[in-house]
Amino acid sequence: MKLLVIGSGGREHALAWRLLQSPRIQKVFVAPGNGGTAREEGLENVAITAIPDLVAFAQQENIQLTVVGPEAPLAAGVVDAFLAAGLKVFGPVQAAAQLESSKDFAKQFMARHKIPTAAFATFTDAAAAHAYLDAQGAPIVIKADGLAAGKGVVVATTLDEAHAAVNAMLGAVGKPGSMGEAGHRVVIEECLFGEEASFIVMVDGENVLPLATSQDHKRLLDGDLGPNTGGMGAYSPAPVVTPEIHARAMREVIRPVVAGMKAEGTPFTGFLYAGLMIDPQGQIKVLEFNCRMGDPETQPIMMRLKSDLTLLLEAAAEGKLDQVEAEWDRRFALGVVQAAAGYPESPRKGDAITGLGAAGEDFHIFHAGTAIADDQVVTSGGRVLCVTALGDTVKIAQARAYEVAEGVEFAGRQMRRDIGWRAISRKKK
């Protein structure tokens, strides 16, 4: 079989790497890929991103299955185009991908289907948004309605921060905004408290296959301080997701989403990611939906997956997820992101990366923002690498990941030193 993975990040490197483990796979193409997928034996980068070109390539190469990694092509209708061409593809159609591409759509959908989430209001008018903030007070959460690569969310601890966020997304009164998409809308939500977890499943339109639980670290600095990022590290499984909470998430969130999307005429097929806030009493509320695997959660999850991913994806694409099961490595997996100088505001590109040796049985370095220049791997994006390791405990996995990460160097490297701290502190209780 020949497969195609669409995307260029660490998530796509991890998916392509795991797909390659199948004895049934001849080659995995990655479009456009990165410096890591260029170096991985059995993977081949294809420098195309336009949807018509991707369809033509899949037809020309007789690609048996395509997996869409990032959110932007999903929101642009890449799955619709592949299906129209009679090609097998895994991911949601454009209408279903609104669960991620529009925060307002997702919140209204949850309200219709009684899925637990934070109280909210949506605004296109800056003056009305500012008045609402003054009435609600802080802390409060402001979200750009469209896709913002994981950075269109501001958790404002003061009203000054909240007003500044609305100005950035909608623009000051009378001036257009710069961040929000989909007609410059913002969703303003109550601020939830508790512990976050990433709950990711595969969906075939009706059946659901839960993947291993995970938890990521959004803030740039140790102790969950600093600005929000796309994610500075992750681990799997997430101890906060107890068997009881897992059952509740399936019953109160996942199954109502799948049933609701089908009832509204837009059956959901693809990876469905529910970002959950779990309070001390074990109650859950949905922070957001993504219509694809998380990054960096994918890297630890793929390290733990023992099943043939191609079999799972084929079953999903054919509506037969109820006929397969996923087998997981009993060990913890933990990934540490190494980010470029200046990330997240203005990441620097072109810094040479050294110390990238061969992978080991218990670790793999997944590339995200890298490229090849003059036979040298260099930085080309914000989150550069995710060093991911396995261990019998989360502390052992953490130690191994940092041991490997310390051997990798590039100028201005940023790296949190406490990935996994919540799981470790939970074990001590």
Coordinates of C-alpha atoms in Angstrom, one line a residue, residues 6-421:
I6 CA -1.2 15.8 4.6
G7 CA 0.6 18.3 6.8
S8 CA 4.0 19.4 7.9
G9 CA 4.1 19.3 11.7
G10 CA 5.1 16.9 14.5
R11 CA 1.7 15.3 14.5
E12 CA 2.1 14.4 10.8
H13 CA 5.7 13.1 11.4
A14 CA 4.3 10.9 14.2
L15 CA 1.4 9.6 12.2
A16 CA 3.6 8.8 9.1
W17 CA 6.2 7.1 11.3
R18 CA 3.6 4.9 12.9
L19 CA 1.9 4.1 9.6
L20 CA 5.3 3.0 8.3
Q21 CA 5.6 0.3 11.0
S22 CA 2.9 -1.7 9.2
P23 CA 4.3 -4.6 7.1
R24 CA 1.6 -3.8 4.5
I25 CA 3.0 -0.3 3.7
Q26 CA 5.3 0.2 0.7
K27 CA 5.7 4.0 1.1
V28 CA 4.2 6.9 3.0
F29 CA 4.2 10.3 1.3
V30 CA 4.0 13.4 3.4
A31 CA 2.8 16.6 1.8
P32 CA 4.6 18.9 2.3
G33 CA 6.4 17.3 5.3
N34 CA 9.4 18.7 7.2
G35 CA 13.1 18.1 7.8
G36 CA 12.4 15.0 9.9
T37 CA 10.1 13.3 7.4
A38 CA 12.7 14.0 4.7
R39 CA 15.3 12.0 6.8
E40 CA 13.0 9.2 7.9
E41 CA 13.6 6.0 5.8
G42 CA 10.4 5.0 4.0
L43 CA 8.9 8.5 4.1
E44 CA 9.0 10.8 1.1
N45 CA 8.1 14.5 1.2
V46 CA 6.0 15.9 -1.6
A47 CA 6.2 19.7 -2.0
I48 CA 2.5 20.3 -2.6
T49 CA -0.2 22.0 -0.5
A50 CA -3.0 23.1 -2.9
I51 CA -6.1 20.8 -2.7
P52 CA -6.4 20.2 -6.5
D53 CA -2.7 19.2 -6.6
L54 CA -3.1 16.8 -3.7
V55 CA -6.1 15.1 -5.3
A56 CA -4.1 14.8 -8.6
F57 CA -1.1 13.4 -6.8
A58 CA -3.2 10.8 -4.9
Q59 CA -4.7 9.7 -8.3
Q60 CA -1.4 9.6 -10.1
E61 CA 0.4 7.6 -7.4
N62 CA -2.6 5.3 -6.7
I63 CA -2.7 6.3 -3.1
Q64 CA -4.9 3.8 -1.2
L65 CA -5.6 6.0 1.8
T66 CA -5.0 9.6 2.7
V67 CA -4.9 11.0 6.3
V68 CA -5.3 14.7 6.9
G69 CA -3.3 16.0 9.8
P70 CA -3.9 19.8 10.3
E71 CA -7.0 21.8 10.6
A72 CA -6.6 24.3 7.8
P73 CA -7.0 21.9 4.9
L74 CA -10.0 20.3 6.7
A75 CA -11.6 23.7 7.0
A76 CA -10.9 24.4 3.3
G77 CA -12.7 21.2 2.2
V78 CA -9.8 18.8 1.3
V79 CA -11.9 15.8 2.4
D80 CA -14.8 16.9 0.2
A81 CA -12.5 17.1 -2.8
F82 CA -11.0 13.7 -2.2
L83 CA -14.4 12.1 -1.7
A84 CA -15.7 13.7 -4.9
A85 CA -12.7 12.2 -6.8
G86 CA -13.6 8.7 -5.4
L87 CA -10.5 8.6 -3.2
K88 CA -10.4 7.0 0.3
V89 CA -9.6 9.7 2.9
F90 CA -9.8 10.0 6.7
G91 CA -11.0 13.3 8.1
P92 CA -14.2 15.3 8.4
V93 CA -15.9 17.1 5.5
Q94 CA -15.8 20.9 5.6
A95 CA -19.3 21.2 7.1
A96 CA -18.4 18.9 10.0
A97 CA -15.0 20.5 10.5
Q98 CA -16.9 23.6 11.7
L99 CA -16.7 22.0 15.1
E100 CA -13.1 23.4 15.1
S101 CA -13.1 26.1 12.5
S102 CA -15.8 28.1 14.2
K103 CA -15.9 28.5 18.0
D104 CA -19.4 29.9 17.8
F105 CA -20.6 26.9 15.7
A106 CA -19.2 24.5 18.3
K107 CA -20.7 26.4 21.3
Q108 CA -24.2 26.7 19.6
F109 CA -24.0 23.0 18.7
M110 CA -23.2 22.0 22.3
A111 CA -26.0 24.2 23.6
R112 CA -28.5 22.4 21.2
H113 CA -27.3 19.0 22.2
K114 CA -26.9 19.7 25.9
I115 CA -23.2 18.9 26.0
P116 CA -21.6 20.4 29.1
T117 CA -19.5 23.5 28.4
A118 CA -18.8 27.0 29.8
A119 CA -21.5 29.7 29.6
F120 CA -20.8 32.0 26.6
A121 CA -21.8 34.8 24.3
T122 CA -20.7 35.7 20.8
F123 CA -20.0 39.2 19.4
T124 CA -19.2 40.9 16.2
D125 CA -19.6 44.3 17.6
A126 CA -16.7 45.6 19.7
A127 CA -18.7 48.0 21.8
A128 CA -21.2 45.2 22.8
A129 CA -18.3 42.9 23.6
H130 CA -16.7 45.5 25.9
A131 CA -20.0 46.1 27.7
Y132 CA -20.4 42.4 28.2
L133 CA -16.9 42.2 29.7
D134 CA -17.7 45.0 32.1
A135 CA -20.8 43.2 33.2
Q136 CA -19.2 39.8 33.7
G137 CA -15.8 40.8 35.2
A138 CA -12.6 38.8 35.2
P139 CA -11.2 36.2 35.0
I140 CA -12.8 35.5 31.7
V141 CA -11.9 33.8 28.4
I142 CA -11.8 35.5 24.9
K143 CA -11.6 33.3 21.8
A144 CA -11.2 34.3 18.2
D145 CA -14.0 32.6 16.3
G146 CA -11.9 31.2 13.4
L147 CA -8.8 29.1 13.2
A148 CA -5.8 30.6 15.0
A149 CA -3.3 27.7 15.2
G150 CA -4.0 27.1 18.9
K151 CA -3.2 30.7 19.8
G152 CA -6.5 32.5 19.4
V153 CA -7.4 32.1 23.1
V154 CA -6.8 34.6 25.8
V155 CA -7.4 33.7 29.5
A156 CA -7.7 37.2 30.9
T157 CA -7.1 37.5 34.6
T158 CA -8.0 41.3 34.6
L159 CA -10.5 43.4 32.7
D160 CA -7.7 45.3 31.1
E161 CA -6.4 42.1 29.6
A162 CA -9.9 41.1 28.5
H163 CA -10.5 44.5 26.8
A164 CA -7.1 44.4 25.1
A165 CA -7.9 40.9 23.7
V166 CA -11.2 42.0 22.3
N167 CA -9.4 45.0 20.6
A168 CA -6.9 42.6 19.1
M169 CA -9.5 40.2 17.8
L170 CA -12.4 42.6 16.8
G171 CA -10.5 45.8 16.7
A172 CA -11.1 48.9 18.8
V173 CA -14.5 50.4 18.3
G174 CA -14.8 51.5 14.6
K175 CA -11.5 49.8 13.6
P176 CA -11.3 46.3 12.0
G177 CA -9.6 43.5 14.0
S178 CA -6.6 41.4 12.9
M179 CA -6.8 38.0 14.5
G180 CA -10.4 36.7 14.3
E181 CA -11.6 35.1 11.1
A182 CA -15.1 34.0 10.0
G183 CA -16.3 37.6 9.8
H184 CA -14.3 38.8 12.9
R185 CA -16.3 37.2 15.7
V186 CA -15.3 36.5 19.2
V187 CA -16.7 34.1 21.7
I188 CA -16.5 35.2 25.3
E189 CA -16.7 32.4 27.9
E190 CA -16.8 32.0 31.7
C191 CA -13.4 30.9 33.0
L192 CA -13.4 27.3 34.1
F193 CA -11.1 25.8 36.7
G194 CA -9.7 22.3 37.2
E195 CA -7.4 20.1 35.3
E196 CA -7.4 19.8 31.5
A197 CA -7.1 16.6 29.5
S198 CA -7.1 15.7 25.8
F199 CA -9.8 13.1 24.9
I200 CA -9.2 11.9 21.4
V201 CA -11.3 9.3 19.5
M202 CA -11.7 8.0 16.0
V203 CA -15.1 8.3 14.5
D204 CA -16.5 6.7 11.3
G205 CA -19.8 8.6 11.2
E206 CA -21.5 6.4 13.8
N207 CA -19.0 4.2 15.6
V208 CA -16.3 5.5 18.0
L209 CA -12.9 4.1 18.9
P210 CA -11.3 5.9 21.9
L211 CA -7.5 6.5 21.7
A212 CA -5.2 6.6 24.6
T213 CA -5.8 9.6 26.9
S214 CA -3.3 12.4 27.1
Q215 CA -2.5 15.8 28.6
D216 CA -0.5 18.7 27.1
H217 CA 1.1 21.8 28.5
K218 CA -0.1 25.0 26.7
R219 CA 2.0 27.6 28.5
L220 CA 5.5 28.5 27.4
L221 CA 7.2 28.5 30.8
D222 CA 7.6 26.1 33.7
G223 CA 4.8 26.0 36.3
D224 CA 2.2 26.7 33.5
L225 CA 3.3 30.3 33.3
G226 CA 3.8 32.6 30.3
P227 CA 1.9 33.0 27.1
N228 CA -0.3 30.3 25.6
T229 CA 1.3 28.3 22.8
G230 CA 0.3 25.4 20.6
G231 CA 1.7 23.1 23.2
M232 CA 5.1 22.7 24.9
G233 CA 4.9 19.0 25.7
A234 CA 2.5 16.2 26.4
Y235 CA 2.2 12.7 28.0
S236 CA 0.0 9.7 27.8
P237 CA -2.0 8.3 29.5
A238 CA -3.5 11.1 31.6
P239 CA -4.0 9.9 35.2
V240 CA -6.7 12.6 35.7
V241 CA -8.9 10.6 33.3
T242 CA -10.0 7.9 35.6
P243 CA -12.2 5.0 34.4
E244 CA -15.2 6.9 35.7
I245 CA -14.3 10.2 33.9
H246 CA -13.5 8.2 30.8
A247 CA -17.0 6.7 30.8
R248 CA -18.6 10.1 31.6
A249 CA -16.7 11.7 28.7
M250 CA -18.0 9.1 26.3
R251 CA -21.5 9.3 27.6
E252 CA -21.9 13.1 28.1
V253 CA -19.6 14.4 25.3
I254 CA -18.4 12.1 22.6
R255 CA -21.6 10.1 21.8
P256 CA -23.8 13.1 21.9
V257 CA -21.5 14.9 19.4
V258 CA -21.5 11.9 17.0
A259 CA -25.3 11.5 17.3
G260 CA -25.9 15.2 17.0
M261 CA -23.7 15.6 13.9
K262 CA -25.5 12.7 12.2
A263 CA -28.9 14.1 13.2
E264 CA -28.1 17.4 11.7
G265 CA -27.0 15.9 8.4
T266 CA -23.3 16.3 8.7
P267 CA -22.0 12.9 10.0
F268 CA -18.6 13.2 11.5
T269 CA -15.7 11.0 10.2
G270 CA -12.2 11.6 11.4
F271 CA -10.2 12.2 14.6
L272 CA -12.4 14.1 17.2
Y273 CA -10.5 15.8 20.0
A274 CA -12.4 17.1 23.0
G275 CA -10.4 19.3 25.3
L276 CA -11.9 18.7 28.7
M277 CA -11.8 20.6 31.9
I278 CA -12.2 18.3 34.9
D279 CA -13.1 19.9 38.2
P280 CA -12.2 18.5 41.6
Q281 CA -15.6 16.8 41.9
G282 CA -15.0 14.9 38.6
Q283 CA -17.5 16.9 36.6
I284 CA -16.4 17.7 33.0
K285 CA -17.0 20.5 30.6
V286 CA -15.8 20.9 27.0
L287 CA -13.3 23.7 26.5
E288 CA -13.0 23.1 22.7
F289 CA -13.3 20.6 19.9
N290 CA -10.6 19.9 17.4
C291 CA -11.3 17.9 14.2
R292 CA -7.9 16.2 14.1
M293 CA -5.3 14.8 16.4
G294 CA -3.6 17.1 18.8
D295 CA 0.0 18.3 18.5
P296 CA 2.0 17.5 20.7
E297 CA -0.4 14.8 22.0
T298 CA -0.1 12.7 18.9
Q299 CA 3.6 12.0 19.5
P300 CA 3.2 10.2 22.9
I301 CA 0.0 8.5 21.7
M302 CA 1.7 7.1 18.6
M303 CA 4.7 6.0 20.6
R304 CA 2.2 3.9 22.7
L305 CA 0.1 2.5 19.9
K306 CA 0.9 -1.2 19.3
S307 CA -1.9 -1.9 16.8
D308 CA -1.5 -1.5 13.0
L309 CA -2.7 2.1 12.5
T310 CA -3.5 1.3 8.8
L311 CA -6.0 -1.3 9.9
L312 CA -7.7 1.2 12.3
L313 CA -7.8 3.9 9.6
E314 CA -9.2 1.5 6.9
A315 CA -11.9 0.4 9.3
A316 CA -12.8 4.0 10.1
A317 CA -12.9 5.0 6.4
E318 CA -15.2 2.0 5.7
G319 CA -17.6 2.6 8.6
K320 CA -16.4 -0.5 10.5
L321 CA -14.7 1.0 13.6
D322 CA -16.9 -1.3 15.7
Q323 CA -15.0 -4.3 14.4
V324 CA -11.5 -3.2 15.6
E325 CA -9.7 -2.5 18.8
A326 CA -6.6 -0.6 19.6
E327 CA -3.8 -2.1 21.7
W328 CA -1.5 0.1 23.8
D329 CA 1.9 -0.2 25.3
R330 CA 1.4 -0.3 29.0
R331 CA 4.3 2.2 29.5
F332 CA 3.9 6.0 29.8
A333 CA 5.0 8.2 26.9
L334 CA 6.2 11.8 27.4
G335 CA 7.1 14.3 24.8
V336 CA 9.1 17.5 25.3
V337 CA 8.8 20.3 22.8
Q338 CA 11.9 22.3 21.8
A339 CA 10.8 25.7 20.4
A340 CA 12.6 28.3 18.4
A341 CA 14.0 31.6 19.7
G342 CA 11.2 34.2 19.8
Y343 CA 8.4 31.6 20.0
P344 CA 5.4 32.1 20.2
E345 CA 5.3 35.8 19.0
S346 CA 8.0 35.8 16.4
P347 CA 9.9 32.5 16.0
R348 CA 13.3 32.8 14.4
K349 CA 14.1 30.5 11.4
G350 CA 17.4 29.2 10.0
D351 CA 19.2 28.1 13.1
A352 CA 21.3 24.9 12.6
I353 CA 20.3 21.9 14.8
T354 CA 22.9 19.5 16.1
G355 CA 22.7 16.2 18.1
L356 CA 20.0 14.5 16.0
G357 CA 21.1 10.9 16.3
A358 CA 19.3 7.7 15.4
A359 CA 16.1 6.8 17.2
G360 CA 16.1 4.3 20.0
E361 CA 13.6 1.6 21.1
D362 CA 12.3 3.8 23.9
F363 CA 12.5 7.2 22.2
H364 CA 12.0 9.1 18.9
I365 CA 12.6 12.7 17.9
F366 CA 9.6 14.0 15.9
H367 CA 10.2 17.1 13.8
A368 CA 7.8 19.9 13.4
G369 CA 9.3 23.3 12.4
T370 CA 12.4 22.0 10.6
A371 CA 13.8 22.1 7.1
I372 CA 16.9 20.9 5.2
A373 CA 19.3 23.6 4.0
D374 CA 22.6 22.6 2.5
D375 CA 22.3 19.1 4.0
Q376 CA 21.8 20.6 7.4
V377 CA 18.6 20.4 9.5
V378 CA 17.6 23.9 10.5
T379 CA 14.7 25.5 12.3
S380 CA 11.8 26.7 10.2
G381 CA 8.9 27.2 12.6
G382 CA 7.9 27.9 16.2
R383 CA 7.7 24.4 17.7
V384 CA 10.8 22.7 16.2
L385 CA 11.0 19.2 17.7
C386 CA 9.2 16.9 20.1
V387 CA 11.6 14.5 21.9
T388 CA 9.3 11.6 23.0
A389 CA 10.2 8.7 25.2
L390 CA 8.7 5.7 26.9
G391 CA 9.1 4.6 30.5
D392 CA 7.5 2.3 33.1
T393 CA 6.4 5.4 35.0
V394 CA 5.7 8.9 34.0
K395 CA 8.8 10.0 35.9
I396 CA 11.0 7.5 34.1
A397 CA 9.6 8.6 30.7
Q398 CA 10.2 12.2 31.7
A399 CA 13.8 11.5 32.7
R400 CA 14.5 9.6 29.4
A401 CA 12.9 12.4 27.3
Y402 CA 15.0 15.1 28.9
E403 CA 18.2 13.0 28.7
V404 CA 17.7 12.7 24.9
A405 CA 16.6 16.3 24.6
E406 CA 19.7 17.6 26.3
G407 CA 21.8 16.2 23.5
V408 CA 20.0 18.3 20.9
E409 CA 21.1 21.9 20.4
F410 CA 20.2 25.0 18.4
A411 CA 20.6 28.7 19.1
G412 CA 17.9 30.2 21.2
R413 CA 16.3 26.9 22.0
Q414 CA 13.3 27.1 24.5
M415 CA 12.3 24.1 26.4
R416 CA 10.1 23.6 29.5
R417 CA 11.8 21.5 32.3
D418 CA 8.6 20.3 34.0
I419 CA 6.6 18.4 31.4
G420 CA 4.5 15.8 33.2
W421 CA 4.5 17.6 36.6

